[in-house]
GROMACS .gro file of C-alpha atoms in nm:
model
  174
    1UNK     CA    1   7.552   7.705  18.658
    2UNK     CA    2   7.507   7.851  19.008
    3UNK     CA    3   7.167   7.684  19.041
    4UNK     CA    4   7.318   7.348  18.954
    5UNK     CA    5   7.589   7.399  19.217
    6UNK     CA    6   7.323   7.466  19.481
    7UNK     CA    7   7.128   7.158  19.375
    8UNK     CA    8   7.445   6.949  19.383
    9UNK     CA    9   7.538   7.084  19.728
   10UNK     CA   10   7.186   7.025  19.857
   11UNK     CA   11   7.195   6.672  19.717
   12UNK     CA   12   7.525   6.597  19.891
   13UNK     CA   13   7.395   6.732  20.222
   14UNK     CA   14   7.069   6.537  20.186
   15UNK     CA   15   7.246   6.209  20.109
   16UNK     CA   16   7.483   6.263  20.403
   17UNK     CA   17   7.185   6.326  20.634
   18UNK     CA   18   7.016   6.011  20.502
   19UNK     CA   19   7.338   5.819  20.558
   20UNK     CA   20   7.362   5.942  20.918
   21UNK     CA   21   6.995   5.871  20.995
   22UNK     CA   22   7.031   5.528  20.838
   23UNK     CA   23   7.334   5.448  21.056
   24UNK     CA   24   7.143   5.560  21.365
   25UNK     CA   25   6.856   5.331  21.265
   26UNK     CA   26   7.090   5.036  21.211
   27UNK     CA   27   7.239   5.089  21.557
   28UNK     CA   28   6.887   5.120  21.698
   29UNK     CA   29   6.776   4.793  21.540
   30UNK     CA   30   7.086   4.609  21.663
   31UNK     CA   31   7.031   4.750  22.014
   32UNK     CA   32   6.663   4.651  22.001
   33UNK     CA   33   6.752   4.296  21.898
   34UNK     CA   34   7.006   4.263  22.178
   35UNK     CA   35   6.776   4.423  22.437
   36UNK     CA   36   6.481   4.208  22.334
   37UNK     CA   37   6.636   3.909  22.509
   38UNK     CA   38   6.684   4.051  22.861
   39UNK     CA   39   6.343   4.223  22.852
   40UNK     CA   40   6.169   3.927  22.691
   41UNK     CA   41   5.934   3.883  22.988
   42UNK     CA   42   5.824   4.246  22.981
   43UNK     CA   43   5.755   4.233  22.606
   44UNK     CA   44   5.562   3.907  22.642
   45UNK     CA   45   5.353   4.055  22.924
   46UNK     CA   46   5.269   4.359  22.707
   47UNK     CA   47   5.175   4.138  22.412
   48UNK     CA   48   4.955   3.910  22.625
   49UNK     CA   49   4.789   4.215  22.781
   50UNK     CA   50   4.711   4.353  22.434
   51UNK     CA   51   4.623   4.033  22.244
   52UNK     CA   52   4.513   3.795  22.518
   53UNK     CA   53   4.645   3.465  22.655
   54UNK     CA   54   4.564   3.277  22.332
   55UNK     CA   55   4.848   3.460  22.157
   56UNK     CA   56   5.128   3.244  22.020
   57UNK     CA   57   5.391   3.428  22.225
   58UNK     CA   58   5.694   3.243  22.089
   59UNK     CA   59   5.580   3.305  21.732
   60UNK     CA   60   5.511   3.671  21.803
   61UNK     CA   61   5.853   3.723  21.965
   62UNK     CA   62   6.027   3.550  21.677
   63UNK     CA   63   5.833   3.762  21.428
   64UNK     CA   64   5.924   4.082  21.615
   65UNK     CA   65   6.291   3.990  21.621
   66UNK     CA   66   6.280   3.903  21.252
   67UNK     CA   67   6.139   4.250  21.180
   68UNK     CA   68   6.437   4.398  21.359
   69UNK     CA   69   6.680   4.177  21.165
   70UNK     CA   70   6.502   4.282  20.846
   71UNK     CA   71   6.561   4.644  20.951
   72UNK     CA   72   6.935   4.584  20.993
   73UNK     CA   73   6.958   4.416  20.652
   74UNK     CA   74   6.760   4.696  20.486
   75UNK     CA   75   6.985   4.950  20.658
   76UNK     CA   76   7.296   4.777  20.523
   77UNK     CA   77   7.152   4.784  20.171
   78UNK     CA   78   7.061   5.153  20.205
   79UNK     CA   79   7.410   5.225  20.334
   80UNK     CA   80   7.550   5.079  20.011
   81UNK     CA   81   7.318   5.296  19.803
   82UNK     CA   82   7.401   5.615  19.991
   83UNK     CA   83   7.778   5.563  19.986
   84UNK     CA   84   7.776   5.485  19.613
   85UNK     CA   85   7.559   5.790  19.548
   86UNK     CA   86   7.798   6.013  19.743
   87UNK     CA   87   8.086   5.884  19.532
   88UNK     CA   88   7.892   5.962  19.213
   89UNK     CA   89   7.809   6.311  19.341
   90UNK     CA   90   8.180   6.369  19.406
   91UNK     CA   91   8.261   6.293  19.042
   92UNK     CA   92   7.982   6.523  18.927
   93UNK     CA   93   8.130   6.797  19.144
   94UNK     CA   94   8.471   6.740  18.983
   95UNK     CA   95   8.309   6.765  18.640
   96UNK     CA   96   8.379   6.409  18.524
   97UNK     CA   97   8.076   6.188  18.595
   98UNK     CA   98   8.088   5.966  18.283
   99UNK     CA   99   8.342   5.716  18.408
  100UNK     CA  100   8.367   5.342  18.422
  101UNK     CA  101   8.377   5.371  18.802
  102UNK     CA  102   8.041   5.550  18.804
  103UNK     CA  103   7.894   5.287  18.574
  104UNK     CA  104   8.002   5.031  18.833
  105UNK     CA  105   7.856   5.243  19.112
  106UNK     CA  106   7.524   5.271  18.931
  107UNK     CA  107   7.528   4.895  18.879
  108UNK     CA  108   7.595   4.846  19.252
  109UNK     CA  109   7.304   5.080  19.332
  110UNK     CA  110   7.084   4.882  19.090
  111UNK     CA  111   7.173   4.554  19.265
  112UNK     CA  112   7.108   4.717  19.603
  113UNK     CA  113   6.771   4.843  19.481
  114UNK     CA  114   6.694   4.491  19.360
  115UNK     CA  115   6.779   4.367  19.710
  116UNK     CA  116   6.543   4.629  19.856
  117UNK     CA  117   6.269   4.503  19.625
  118UNK     CA  118   6.338   4.153  19.757
  119UNK     CA  119   6.313   4.287  20.111
  120UNK     CA  120   5.983   4.446  20.015
  121UNK     CA  121   5.856   4.100  19.923
  122UNK     CA  122   5.984   3.976  20.259
  123UNK     CA  123   5.777   4.251  20.422
  124UNK     CA  124   5.474   4.112  20.240
  125UNK     CA  125   5.546   3.769  20.383
  126UNK     CA  126   5.597   3.920  20.728
  127UNK     CA  127   5.263   4.098  20.699
  128UNK     CA  128   5.100   3.762  20.630
  129UNK     CA  129   5.289   3.605  20.921
  130UNK     CA  130   5.169   3.873  21.164
  131UNK     CA  131   4.814   3.838  21.030
  132UNK     CA  132   4.831   3.462  21.097
  133UNK     CA  133   4.945   3.541  21.452
  134UNK     CA  134   4.655   3.789  21.485
  135UNK     CA  135   4.904   4.065  21.571
  136UNK     CA  136   4.873   4.414  21.425
  137UNK     CA  137   5.132   4.501  21.165
  138UNK     CA  138   5.169   4.748  20.883
  139UNK     CA  139   4.973   4.689  20.567
  140UNK     CA  140   5.162   4.597  20.253
  141UNK     CA  141   5.123   4.621  19.880
  142UNK     CA  142   5.389   4.551  19.618
  143UNK     CA  143   5.600   4.849  19.511
  144UNK     CA  144   5.595   4.836  19.132
  145UNK     CA  145   5.777   5.168  19.105
  146UNK     CA  146   6.077   5.014  19.274
  147UNK     CA  147   6.099   4.739  19.011
  148UNK     CA  148   6.091   5.004  18.737
  149UNK     CA  149   6.366   5.196  18.921
  150UNK     CA  150   6.580   4.881  18.926
  151UNK     CA  151   6.546   4.841  18.550
  152UNK     CA  152   6.621   5.209  18.492
  153UNK     CA  153   6.933   5.192  18.707
  154UNK     CA  154   7.070   4.890  18.521
  155UNK     CA  155   7.006   5.067  18.189
  156UNK     CA  156   7.160   5.391  18.317
  157UNK     CA  157   7.467   5.200  18.436
  158UNK     CA  158   7.504   5.060  18.085
  159UNK     CA  159   7.464   5.410  17.936
  160UNK     CA  160   7.738   5.539  18.167
  161UNK     CA  161   7.964   5.247  18.074
  162UNK     CA  162   7.914   5.310  17.703
  163UNK     CA  163   7.961   5.686  17.750
  164UNK     CA  164   8.290   5.625  17.930
  165UNK     CA  165   8.405   5.392  17.650
  166UNK     CA  166   8.317   5.653  17.386
  167UNK     CA  167   8.498   5.927  17.581
  168UNK     CA  168   8.808   5.708  17.614
  169UNK     CA  169   8.797   5.620  17.242
  170UNK     CA  170   8.768   5.989  17.153
  171UNK     CA  171   9.057   6.079  17.381
  172UNK     CA  172   9.271   5.809  17.216
  173UNK     CA  173   9.204   5.943  16.866
  174UNK     CA  174   9.289   6.304  16.946
   0.00000   0.00000   0.00000
């Protein structure tokens, strides 16, 4: 059991670190959005220097700001996942993970993962937008593993819900 305790402790620490890094990133994206307005001229000058005067500057600035907004939204979704996961880990630590509350938490994580998959599709659209602007951007391909994870999480949430019902029924008969 000692190995499981170490894994559980390491998982809690890892999720907390992810939560902290995610919060820092959200703050960074919000700051970048707000700062992009007063330094608009500097950014435009850099873009024109790199891509030339034919660049659709207004489109490029809008696209850059939309990437930052996308980052804030993704951060909010990840925050939901991490906080729900920490709550599940707390119940595992207490020795009672098969609860209706955890079924709800897993369902919330599944919905959040579905939202992340939607944001992944948005990234695909943004990649096309940047390509149309002739501005370098990350490459994109659909994340099929994420869609499978969404399905697994919804199923696992249902398993937890049924397990909690069975445990409650057993407790009522004893």
